[in-house]
Amino acid sequence: MRFHFALTLQALWTGVCQAAMQHYPAAWGHYDVCKSQIFSDEGLTWDYMACQPEAADMTQYLKVTLDPPNITCGDPPETYCALENPYMCNNECDATTEELAHPPELMFDIEGRNPTTFWQSTSWKKYPKALLVNITLSWNKTIELTDDIVLTFESGRPEQMVLEKSLDYGRTWQPYQFYATDCLDAFTMEPKTVQDLTQHTLLDIICTEDYSRGYVWKYDKTVRFEIKDRFALFAGPRLHNMASLYGQLDTTKNLRDFFTITDLRIRLLRPATGATMVDENNLSRYFYAISDIKVQGRCKCNLHANSCVYDKEKLSCECEHNTTGPDCGRCKKNYQGRAWSAGSYLPIPKGTANICIPNNIGPVIRPNVSSLGVANRKEVAPQVALSTAPSVHVANSKRARVCDNELLRCQNGGVCVNNVRCSCPSDYSGLLCEKPRCESELGGCGGPNSGQAPLTPPSSPRLLLLLLLLGSVLRREASCWPAVL
């Protein structure tokens, strides 16, 4: 009897948990669905949501370029010595022999092989002339970074290096981070770590000494650009509060651009020497060798696509919401009833699609409403503390620019009207639709007179039925239990 009751109780509890959990999306905040069909007063209609592709290993889709072009070892063949032991000279590089060649493609092949595969440069045979190498990774597509950039060196890690990014397909470059054994000497910069950054200084370019130690640390092979530690400044140390991060990315263009690239460039400026003096009698000890480069990210589709295809050596978004272009950056022909706008992460968790509408339909569209209720605005997007955040000056000018589709975006599904006001959904108010309307009502948000439902999971017939069954079983079985208490 008790065994049967235990099974019954377990089954009922599982059903209760599933019924309670179904109010919260399993992939909360992932934005992996662009639209779904719903029943409304007009019948079966489409409900549009902001969406983006899943993150992936972006090294599968890049083109690598080395400068100078003849910097790869093996032509002519060369023998190398170990940095930590100048008498151990048994490493040969020969471009004409597959087993001894070290071409650039080996930076992106499958890891775990034995022996390890890697790209290798020529040795520092022209010392004291600097051994300079530029490794450029190009996607011919706008990419949003989602995880740390990690370089694994088979040689000692370089004593001086710069990681750079481009947002315009390599026409201009900006530094991401400087690396050196001595930042003051190499770049006249005070050494810092990512832990020194705050929400106010997240966009600062720093020089770090954490990844440039000499051959004594030969087992420390990796050099990182810490994306997740920067995310954590808004999302918390374990990235539990992604809603806050999404809110900041949604409302601050400079923050979004910081994690967006079309190209990366690794500038190797000085190889590991392992000592204060370079051994000019054995320059074959000094070179660069990289076994792996990791770049995790997703195609930038402006929240108008949930997939990205690689065809004819080119990445492009499979656009939804009546948008088109490599990044879904414009409206389709005959769908230009209002100006194109990127999708919005807000309100969490479905965002706002900002779809392009047919030419003969007005600019008003029913916004999405968050299933998490009206308290999201406080939790999702506190105002970013960056110095780059835009300010609004309305009182000083009759023609002040209150909103637009870039820096001053209407929030929570609001629509910018002629750059002078936001047309807000019924649940929100404020200059940029940033305030839940219920805040100003009697009882506040969730109160009995607020007109808004409290933030408790809505009841469902299935959940009530399960609870009634559970109570019935408990009453029936209780009469059979011995009075042990």
Short mmCIF file of C-alpha atoms in Angstrom, two decimals:
data_model
loop_
_atom_site.label_atom_id
_atom_site.label_comp_id
_atom_site.label_asym_id
_atom_site.label_seq_id
_atom_site.Cartn_x
_atom_site.Cartn_y
_atom_site.Cartn_z
CA MET A 1 0.00 0.00 0.00
CA ARG A 2 2.76 2.44 0.97
CA PHE A 3 4.78 1.59 -2.14
CA HIS A 4 1.73 2.26 -4.31
CA PHE A 5 1.16 5.55 -2.49
CA ALA A 6 4.81 6.58 -2.97
CA LEU A 7 4.57 5.99 -6.71
CA THR A 8 1.30 7.90 -6.88
CA LEU A 9 2.77 10.79 -4.89
CA GLN A 10 5.88 10.90 -7.09
CA ALA A 11 3.80 10.96 -10.28
CA LEU A 12 1.55 13.69 -8.94
CA TRP A 13 4.50 15.79 -7.74
CA THR A 14 6.17 15.49 -11.15
CA GLY A 15 2.98 16.68 -12.80
CA VAL A 16 2.67 19.59 -10.36
CA CYS A 17 6.27 20.66 -10.99
CA GLN A 18 5.86 20.47 -14.76
CA ALA A 19 2.63 22.46 -14.62
CA ALA A 20 4.27 25.13 -12.48
CA MET A 21 7.42 25.32 -14.59
CA GLN A 22 5.64 25.69 -17.91
CA HIS A 23 5.03 29.37 -17.19
CA TYR A 24 8.77 30.03 -17.60
CA PRO A 25 10.37 29.28 -20.97
CA ALA A 26 13.02 26.54 -20.94
CA ALA A 27 15.29 28.62 -23.19
CA TRP A 28 14.57 31.84 -21.36
CA GLY A 29 16.33 34.77 -22.94
CA HIS A 30 17.73 32.77 -25.88
CA TYR A 31 15.41 34.38 -28.45
CA ASP A 32 15.43 31.31 -30.67
CA VAL A 33 11.87 31.64 -32.08
CA CYS A 34 10.93 34.41 -34.53
CA LYS A 35 7.17 33.86 -34.65
CA SER A 36 4.42 31.55 -33.44
CA GLN A 37 0.73 31.16 -34.19
CA ILE A 38 -1.77 32.29 -31.57
CA PHE A 39 -5.55 32.60 -31.28
CA SER A 40 -6.88 36.12 -30.92
CA ASP A 41 -10.17 37.96 -31.47
CA GLU A 42 -9.34 37.99 -35.18
CA GLY A 43 -8.76 34.21 -35.22
CA LEU A 44 -5.45 32.44 -35.85
CA THR A 45 -2.71 35.06 -36.23
CA TRP A 46 1.07 35.35 -36.05
CA ASP A 47 2.78 36.55 -32.88
CA TYR A 48 6.20 37.97 -33.79
CA MET A 49 9.18 37.92 -31.43
CA ALA A 50 12.78 39.11 -31.46
CA CYS A 51 15.08 36.26 -32.44
CA GLN A 52 18.76 35.50 -33.02
CA PRO A 53 20.85 32.51 -34.17
CA GLU A 54 22.41 30.14 -31.65
CA ALA A 55 26.05 30.75 -30.75
CA ALA A 56 28.55 28.56 -32.65
CA ASP A 57 32.26 28.01 -33.28
CA MET A 58 32.89 30.81 -35.76
CA THR A 59 36.36 29.56 -36.78
CA GLN A 60 34.60 27.16 -39.18
CA TYR A 61 33.61 30.08 -41.41
CA LEU A 62 36.60 32.42 -41.46
CA LYS A 63 39.36 33.26 -43.91
CA VAL A 64 42.85 33.59 -42.42
CA THR A 65 45.54 35.90 -43.84
CA LEU A 66 49.15 36.22 -42.67
CA ASP A 67 51.36 39.26 -43.10
CA PRO A 68 54.08 38.99 -44.24
CA PRO A 69 52.83 36.20 -46.51
CA ASN A 70 56.09 34.20 -46.29
CA ILE A 71 56.23 34.20 -42.48
CA THR A 72 55.21 30.51 -42.14
CA CYS A 73 58.16 28.19 -41.54
CA GLY A 74 59.33 25.44 -43.90
CA ASP A 75 60.42 27.29 -47.03
CA PRO A 76 63.34 26.76 -46.84
CA PRO A 77 63.32 23.92 -44.26
CA GLU A 78 64.52 24.91 -40.82
CA THR A 79 65.44 23.21 -37.55
CA TYR A 80 64.28 24.67 -34.25
CA CYS A 81 65.60 24.47 -30.71
CA ALA A 82 63.59 24.34 -27.52
CA LEU A 83 63.30 27.66 -25.70
CA GLU A 84 64.08 26.12 -22.30
CA ASN A 85 66.97 23.98 -23.63
CA PRO A 86 69.15 25.48 -26.43
CA TYR A 87 70.82 22.09 -26.99
CA MET A 88 67.55 20.28 -27.79
CA CYS A 89 67.30 21.02 -31.52
CA ASN A 90 65.17 18.23 -32.97
CA ASN A 91 62.10 20.09 -34.29
CA GLU A 92 62.12 20.39 -38.05
CA CYS A 93 59.77 22.38 -40.28
CA ASP A 94 59.56 21.52 -43.99
CA ALA A 95 56.70 22.84 -46.11
CA THR A 96 57.22 20.12 -48.75
CA THR A 97 56.61 17.26 -46.27
CA GLU A 98 53.09 16.91 -44.86
CA GLU A 99 54.25 15.47 -41.54
CA LEU A 100 56.72 18.33 -41.01
CA ALA A 101 54.67 21.24 -42.40
CA HIS A 102 52.93 23.79 -40.15
CA PRO A 103 50.47 25.77 -42.34
CA PRO A 104 47.97 28.32 -40.91
CA GLU A 105 45.01 25.92 -41.27
CA LEU A 106 46.37 23.92 -38.33
CA MET A 107 45.30 26.73 -35.99
CA PHE A 108 41.67 25.74 -36.66
CA ASP A 109 41.71 21.94 -37.03
CA ILE A 110 40.28 19.46 -34.53
CA GLU A 111 42.24 19.46 -31.29
CA GLY A 112 43.18 16.35 -29.30
CA ARG A 113 45.51 14.81 -31.86
CA ASN A 114 48.85 13.36 -30.79
CA PRO A 115 51.24 14.86 -31.63
CA THR A 116 49.60 18.29 -31.49
CA THR A 117 49.20 20.15 -34.78
CA PHE A 118 50.06 23.84 -34.99
CA TRP A 119 51.03 26.75 -37.20
CA GLN A 120 54.61 27.96 -36.82
CA SER A 121 56.47 31.05 -37.95
CA THR A 122 60.02 31.34 -39.19
CA SER A 123 62.63 31.83 -36.45
CA TRP A 124 63.98 35.19 -35.33
CA LYS A 125 66.94 34.90 -37.67
CA LYS A 126 66.88 38.63 -38.55
CA TYR A 127 67.38 39.77 -34.95
CA PRO A 128 67.60 42.59 -33.80
CA LYS A 129 64.99 43.48 -36.41
CA ALA A 130 61.60 42.82 -34.79
CA LEU A 131 59.83 39.54 -35.58
CA LEU A 132 56.41 40.95 -36.51
CA VAL A 133 53.43 38.87 -37.63
CA ASN A 134 49.82 39.89 -38.33
CA ILE A 135 47.22 37.10 -38.31
CA THR A 136 43.91 38.40 -39.68
CA LEU A 137 40.65 36.45 -39.28
CA SER A 138 37.90 37.64 -41.63
CA TRP A 139 34.26 36.57 -41.80
CA ASN A 140 32.90 38.96 -44.44
CA LYS A 141 29.93 39.19 -42.08
CA THR A 142 29.08 41.00 -38.88
CA ILE A 143 29.58 38.70 -35.87
CA GLU A 144 28.48 39.10 -32.24
CA LEU A 145 30.92 37.55 -29.75
CA THR A 146 29.39 35.37 -27.03
CA ASP A 147 32.40 33.80 -25.28
CA ASP A 148 36.09 34.37 -24.57
CA ILE A 149 38.54 34.54 -27.47
CA VAL A 150 41.23 31.95 -26.64
CA LEU A 151 44.62 31.51 -28.34
CA THR A 152 46.73 28.43 -27.49
CA PHE A 153 50.47 28.74 -28.11
CA GLU A 154 52.78 25.76 -28.58
CA SER A 155 55.80 28.01 -28.26
CA GLY A 156 56.12 30.28 -25.27
CA ARG A 157 53.44 32.93 -25.13
CA PRO A 158 54.54 36.17 -26.83
CA GLU A 159 56.08 38.85 -24.68
CA GLN A 160 54.26 41.56 -26.61
CA MET A 161 50.99 41.22 -28.50
CA VAL A 162 47.92 43.25 -29.49
CA LEU A 163 44.44 41.94 -30.27
CA GLU A 164 42.53 44.24 -32.63
CA LYS A 165 39.02 44.32 -34.09
CA SER A 166 37.37 45.79 -37.15
CA LEU A 167 33.72 46.66 -37.68
CA ASP A 168 34.10 47.66 -41.34
CA TYR A 169 35.60 44.56 -42.98
CA GLY A 170 39.21 45.48 -42.24
CA ARG A 171 39.22 49.06 -43.49
CA THR A 172 39.87 50.47 -40.00
CA TRP A 173 41.07 48.80 -36.79
CA GLN A 174 40.67 49.45 -33.08
CA PRO A 175 42.59 47.73 -30.26
CA TYR A 176 40.71 45.22 -28.12
CA GLN A 177 43.49 44.52 -25.62
CA PHE A 178 47.26 44.83 -25.18
CA TYR A 179 49.43 42.02 -23.77
CA ALA A 180 53.00 42.34 -22.46
CA THR A 181 55.43 41.13 -19.82
CA ASP A 182 55.91 44.81 -18.97
CA CYS A 183 53.01 47.04 -20.02
CA LEU A 184 54.71 50.28 -19.05
CA ASP A 185 57.82 49.49 -21.07
CA ALA A 186 56.04 48.04 -24.10
CA PHE A 187 52.97 50.30 -24.44
CA THR A 188 53.38 53.01 -21.76
CA MET A 189 50.20 51.69 -20.11
CA GLU A 190 49.58 50.78 -16.49
CA PRO A 191 49.00 47.02 -16.18
CA LYS A 192 45.42 46.01 -15.39
CA THR A 193 43.23 42.93 -15.42
CA VAL A 194 39.61 42.46 -16.42
CA GLN A 195 38.77 42.31 -12.69
CA ASP A 196 39.76 45.99 -12.47
CA LEU A 197 36.93 46.96 -14.84
CA THR A 198 33.53 48.21 -13.69
CA GLN A 199 30.26 49.01 -15.43
CA HIS A 200 31.60 52.53 -15.89
CA THR A 201 34.92 51.41 -17.46
CA LEU A 202 33.87 48.26 -19.34
CA LEU A 203 34.73 49.81 -22.71
CA ASP A 204 38.23 50.82 -21.61
CA ILE A 205 41.13 49.29 -23.52
CA ILE A 206 43.62 47.78 -21.07
CA CYS A 207 47.07 46.21 -21.10
CA THR A 208 47.43 42.99 -19.10
CA GLU A 209 50.52 41.09 -17.98
CA ASP A 210 48.55 37.95 -17.04
CA TYR A 211 49.23 36.09 -20.29
CA SER A 212 52.82 36.96 -21.16
CA ARG A 213 54.97 35.04 -18.70
CA GLY A 214 58.20 33.44 -19.90
CA TYR A 215 59.24 29.83 -20.43
CA VAL A 216 59.17 29.03 -16.69
CA TRP A 217 55.40 29.03 -17.19
CA LYS A 218 55.54 26.86 -20.30
CA TYR A 219 52.44 24.93 -19.25
CA ASP A 220 50.43 28.15 -19.32
CA LYS A 221 49.79 28.16 -23.05
CA THR A 222 46.63 30.21 -23.43
CA VAL A 223 46.04 33.90 -24.06
CA ARG A 224 42.49 35.17 -23.54
CA PHE A 225 40.29 38.11 -24.29
CA GLU A 226 37.68 37.82 -21.56
CA ILE A 227 34.19 38.30 -22.99
CA LYS A 228 32.26 36.54 -20.21
CA ASP A 229 33.96 38.47 -17.42
CA ARG A 230 32.78 41.65 -19.12
CA PHE A 231 29.27 40.23 -19.50
CA ALA A 232 29.32 39.43 -15.78
CA LEU A 233 29.58 43.12 -14.88
CA PHE A 234 25.88 43.31 -15.78
CA ALA A 235 24.69 39.69 -15.64
CA GLY A 236 26.37 38.68 -12.37
CA PRO A 237 29.34 36.36 -11.74
CA ARG A 238 27.58 33.23 -13.05
CA LEU A 239 25.66 35.09 -15.77
CA HIS A 240 22.37 34.29 -14.03
CA ASN A 241 20.87 37.72 -14.73
CA MET A 242 21.11 37.77 -18.52
CA ALA A 243 18.00 39.95 -18.54
CA SER A 244 20.06 42.83 -17.20
CA LEU A 245 22.77 42.31 -19.82
CA TYR A 246 20.23 42.11 -22.64
CA GLY A 247 18.62 45.29 -21.38
CA GLN A 248 21.95 47.13 -21.50
CA LEU A 249 22.83 45.78 -24.95
CA ASP A 250 19.40 46.87 -26.16
CA THR A 251 19.67 50.45 -25.00
CA THR A 252 23.39 51.27 -25.44
CA LYS A 253 24.75 51.12 -28.99
CA ASN A 254 28.41 51.49 -28.00
CA LEU A 255 28.11 48.48 -25.72
CA ARG A 256 26.62 46.36 -28.52
CA ASP A 257 29.32 47.51 -30.92
CA PHE A 258 32.07 46.59 -28.44
CA PHE A 259 31.14 42.90 -28.73
CA THR A 260 30.55 43.08 -32.50
CA ILE A 261 33.20 42.43 -35.17
CA THR A 262 33.69 41.67 -38.84
CA ASP A 263 37.41 40.86 -38.47
CA LEU A 264 39.96 40.11 -35.76
CA ARG A 265 43.69 40.78 -36.04
CA ILE A 266 46.37 39.22 -33.84
CA ARG A 267 49.52 41.34 -33.92
CA LEU A 268 52.52 39.35 -32.64
CA LEU A 269 55.24 41.87 -31.74
CA ARG A 270 57.87 39.99 -29.72
CA PRO A 271 58.24 36.22 -29.17
CA ALA A 272 58.95 34.58 -25.83
CA THR A 273 62.67 34.83 -24.98
CA GLY A 274 62.68 33.26 -21.52
CA ALA A 275 65.39 35.66 -20.34
CA THR A 276 66.28 39.31 -20.22
CA MET A 277 68.84 38.90 -23.00
CA VAL A 278 68.31 37.31 -26.42
CA ASP A 279 70.83 34.55 -27.22
CA GLU A 280 72.17 35.82 -30.54
CA ASN A 281 74.14 32.59 -31.04
CA ASN A 282 70.98 30.47 -31.14
CA LEU A 283 68.13 32.45 -32.70
CA SER A 284 66.30 29.28 -33.73
CA ARG A 285 64.90 29.20 -30.17
CA TYR A 286 62.68 32.21 -30.85
CA PHE A 287 59.51 31.90 -32.94
CA TYR A 288 55.69 31.86 -32.71
CA ALA A 289 53.59 28.68 -32.79
CA ILE A 290 49.79 28.55 -32.34
CA SER A 291 47.91 25.25 -32.04
CA ASP A 292 44.35 26.54 -31.59
CA ILE A 293 42.18 29.66 -31.86
CA LYS A 294 38.66 29.69 -30.39
CA VAL A 295 36.09 32.33 -31.36
CA GLN A 296 32.51 31.72 -30.19
CA GLY A 297 29.79 33.95 -31.54
CA ARG A 298 26.72 34.29 -33.71
CA CYS A 299 25.77 36.05 -36.92
CA LYS A 300 24.43 39.51 -36.26
CA CYS A 301 20.92 39.57 -37.71
CA ASN A 302 19.49 42.58 -35.82
CA LEU A 303 17.12 40.21 -33.95
CA HIS A 304 15.30 39.42 -37.20
CA ALA A 305 16.55 35.83 -37.81
CA ASN A 306 17.17 32.68 -35.80
CA SER A 307 19.45 30.95 -38.31
CA CYS A 308 22.48 31.80 -40.41
CA VAL A 309 23.59 29.85 -43.48
CA TYR A 310 27.06 29.34 -44.94
CA ASP A 311 26.83 29.14 -48.71
CA LYS A 312 29.50 29.79 -51.36
CA GLU A 313 32.00 30.63 -48.61
CA LYS A 314 29.75 33.38 -47.26
CA LEU A 315 27.60 33.70 -44.12
CA SER A 316 24.17 35.32 -44.34
CA CYS A 317 21.11 35.55 -42.11
CA GLU A 318 17.89 33.77 -43.07
CA CYS A 319 15.77 36.84 -42.41
CA GLU A 320 12.27 36.87 -40.93
CA HIS A 321 9.91 39.76 -40.07
CA ASN A 322 9.77 40.87 -43.75
CA THR A 323 13.41 42.00 -43.62
CA THR A 324 16.26 41.28 -46.03
CA GLY A 325 20.01 41.79 -46.46
CA PRO A 326 23.08 39.98 -45.05
CA ASP A 327 22.27 41.32 -41.56
CA CYS A 328 18.49 41.72 -42.09
CA GLY A 329 19.25 45.41 -42.15
CA ARG A 330 16.45 46.67 -44.39
CA CYS A 331 12.81 46.03 -45.21
CA LYS A 332 11.76 43.92 -48.17
CA LYS A 333 10.28 45.56 -51.22
CA ASN A 334 6.60 46.36 -50.67
CA TYR A 335 7.13 46.11 -46.87
CA GLN A 336 8.29 49.66 -46.25
CA GLY A 337 5.17 50.98 -44.52
CA ARG A 338 7.44 52.38 -41.83
CA ALA A 339 11.20 52.82 -41.38
CA TRP A 340 13.24 49.69 -40.74
CA SER A 341 14.22 49.10 -37.12
CA ALA A 342 16.28 46.44 -35.38
CA GLY A 343 14.42 44.09 -33.07
CA SER A 344 14.53 44.71 -29.34
CA TYR A 345 15.41 42.36 -26.48
CA LEU A 346 12.77 44.12 -24.39
CA PRO A 347 10.46 43.26 -22.84
CA ILE A 348 11.98 40.02 -21.57
CA PRO A 349 11.61 37.18 -22.54
CA LYS A 350 10.12 37.58 -26.04
CA GLY A 351 11.37 41.03 -26.95
CA THR A 352 9.82 43.15 -29.69
CA ALA A 353 10.10 42.10 -33.32
CA ASN A 354 9.67 45.54 -34.95
CA ILE A 355 8.59 43.81 -38.15
CA CYS A 356 8.45 45.57 -41.49
CA ILE A 357 4.85 46.17 -42.56
CA PRO A 358 3.23 46.40 -45.99
CA ASN A 359 3.24 49.78 -47.68
CA ASN A 360 -0.54 50.24 -47.40
CA ILE A 361 -0.74 49.70 -43.63
CA GLY A 362 -0.16 52.38 -41.00
CA PRO A 363 2.77 52.38 -38.63
CA VAL A 364 0.95 51.04 -35.55
CA ILE A 365 1.54 47.39 -34.68
CA ARG A 366 0.51 45.43 -31.63
CA PRO A 367 3.63 45.05 -29.47
CA ASN A 368 4.58 41.87 -27.67
CA VAL A 369 3.76 41.72 -23.98
CA SER A 370 6.19 40.02 -21.59
CA SER A 371 4.85 36.93 -19.86
CA LEU A 372 6.87 37.92 -16.79
CA GLY A 373 4.63 40.89 -16.04
CA VAL A 374 5.17 44.58 -15.59
CA ALA A 375 7.94 44.47 -13.00
CA ASN A 376 10.45 43.48 -15.71
CA ARG A 377 11.48 47.02 -16.49
CA LYS A 378 13.09 47.49 -13.09
CA GLU A 379 14.91 44.15 -13.23
CA VAL A 380 15.76 44.00 -16.90
CA ALA A 381 17.39 47.25 -17.90
CA PRO A 382 18.63 49.56 -15.19
CA GLN A 383 20.14 52.62 -16.82
CA VAL A 384 23.66 51.86 -18.00
CA ALA A 385 26.37 53.70 -16.16
CA LEU A 386 28.68 54.09 -19.16
CA SER A 387 29.85 57.52 -20.15
CA THR A 388 28.70 56.75 -23.68
CA ALA A 389 25.02 56.49 -22.69
CA PRO A 390 22.92 59.08 -24.53
CA SER A 391 21.18 61.91 -22.73
CA VAL A 392 17.86 63.51 -23.58
CA HIS A 393 17.36 67.26 -23.42
CA VAL A 394 13.72 68.07 -24.09
CA ALA A 395 13.17 71.33 -22.25
CA ASN A 396 15.96 73.19 -24.06
CA SER A 397 14.58 72.88 -27.57
CA LYS A 398 11.24 72.58 -29.25
CA ARG A 399 12.82 70.29 -31.84
CA ALA A 400 14.72 68.04 -29.41
CA ARG A 401 15.32 64.49 -30.63
CA VAL A 402 13.47 62.39 -28.07
CA CYS A 403 13.82 58.97 -29.72
CA ASP A 404 15.32 57.18 -32.70
CA ASN A 405 16.18 53.64 -33.76
CA GLU A 406 19.81 53.66 -32.63
CA LEU A 407 20.77 55.38 -29.39
CA LEU A 408 17.45 56.57 -28.03
CA ARG A 409 15.25 53.55 -28.63
CA CYS A 410 11.72 53.35 -27.30
CA GLN A 411 11.60 50.52 -24.78
CA ASN A 412 9.15 47.75 -23.93
CA GLY A 413 7.65 47.66 -27.40
CA GLY A 414 7.19 51.42 -27.82
CA VAL A 415 7.28 52.95 -31.31
CA CYS A 416 9.20 56.15 -32.09
CA VAL A 417 6.95 58.72 -33.81
CA ASN A 418 8.80 61.33 -35.90
CA ASN A 419 11.70 61.32 -33.40
CA VAL A 420 9.66 63.49 -31.00
CA ARG A 421 7.78 60.98 -28.85
CA CYS A 422 7.38 57.30 -28.07
CA SER A 423 3.97 55.71 -28.63
CA CYS A 424 3.88 53.36 -25.64
CA PRO A 425 1.94 50.13 -25.09
CA SER A 426 -0.93 50.42 -22.65
CA ASP A 427 1.10 48.89 -19.81
CA TYR A 428 3.96 51.43 -19.98
CA SER A 429 4.52 55.17 -19.78
CA GLY A 430 7.45 57.58 -19.58
CA LEU A 431 9.55 59.43 -22.13
CA LEU A 432 10.97 56.19 -23.56
CA CYS A 433 8.19 53.86 -22.31
CA GLU A 434 10.53 52.85 -19.48
CA LYS A 435 8.01 53.00 -16.60
CA PRO A 436 5.32 50.40 -15.81
CA ARG A 437 2.07 52.39 -15.81
CA CYS A 438 0.89 50.59 -12.69
CA GLU A 439 3.62 52.30 -10.62
CA SER A 440 1.54 55.48 -10.54
CA GLU A 441 -1.73 53.68 -9.74
CA LEU A 442 -3.26 53.01 -6.33
CA GLY A 443 -1.68 49.95 -4.78
CA GLY A 444 1.31 49.91 -7.13
CA CYS A 445 2.22 47.08 -9.49
CA GLY A 446 0.42 43.89 -8.61
CA GLY A 447 -1.91 45.66 -6.16
CA PRO A 448 -5.66 45.04 -6.13
CA ASN A 449 -6.40 48.31 -7.95
CA SER A 450 -3.47 48.38 -10.30
CA GLY A 451 -5.19 46.80 -13.27
CA GLN A 452 -2.19 44.49 -13.57
CA ALA A 453 -1.95 40.88 -12.56
CA PRO A 454 0.41 40.15 -9.66
CA LEU A 455 3.66 38.36 -10.50
CA THR A 456 2.47 34.91 -9.53
CA PRO A 457 2.09 32.04 -11.96
CA PRO A 458 -1.43 32.03 -13.34
CA SER A 459 -3.68 29.22 -12.26
CA SER A 460 -4.39 26.45 -14.68
CA PRO A 461 -7.15 23.81 -14.63
CA ARG A 462 -4.53 21.07 -14.85
CA LEU A 463 -2.64 22.34 -11.82
CA LEU A 464 -5.85 22.66 -9.74
CA LEU A 465 -6.92 19.15 -10.72
CA LEU A 466 -3.57 17.69 -9.71
CA LEU A 467 -3.68 19.45 -6.35
CA LEU A 468 -7.22 18.15 -5.68
CA LEU A 469 -6.12 14.60 -6.56
CA LEU A 470 -3.10 14.93 -4.30
CA GLY A 471 -5.25 16.09 -1.38
CA SER A 472 -7.70 13.23 -1.92
CA VAL A 473 -4.93 10.63 -1.91
CA LEU A 474 -3.36 12.12 1.21
CA ARG A 475 -6.67 12.01 3.11
CA ARG A 476 -7.37 8.42 2.04
CA GLU A 477 -3.94 7.11 2.90
CA ALA A 478 -3.62 9.03 6.17
CA SER A 479 -6.18 6.74 7.83
CA CYS A 480 -3.87 3.74 7.17
CA TRP A 481 -0.72 5.27 8.69
CA PRO A 482 0.26 4.28 12.26
CA ALA A 483 0.30 7.11 14.78
CA VAL A 484 4.04 7.31 15.24
CA LEU A 485 4.21 11.01 16.13
#
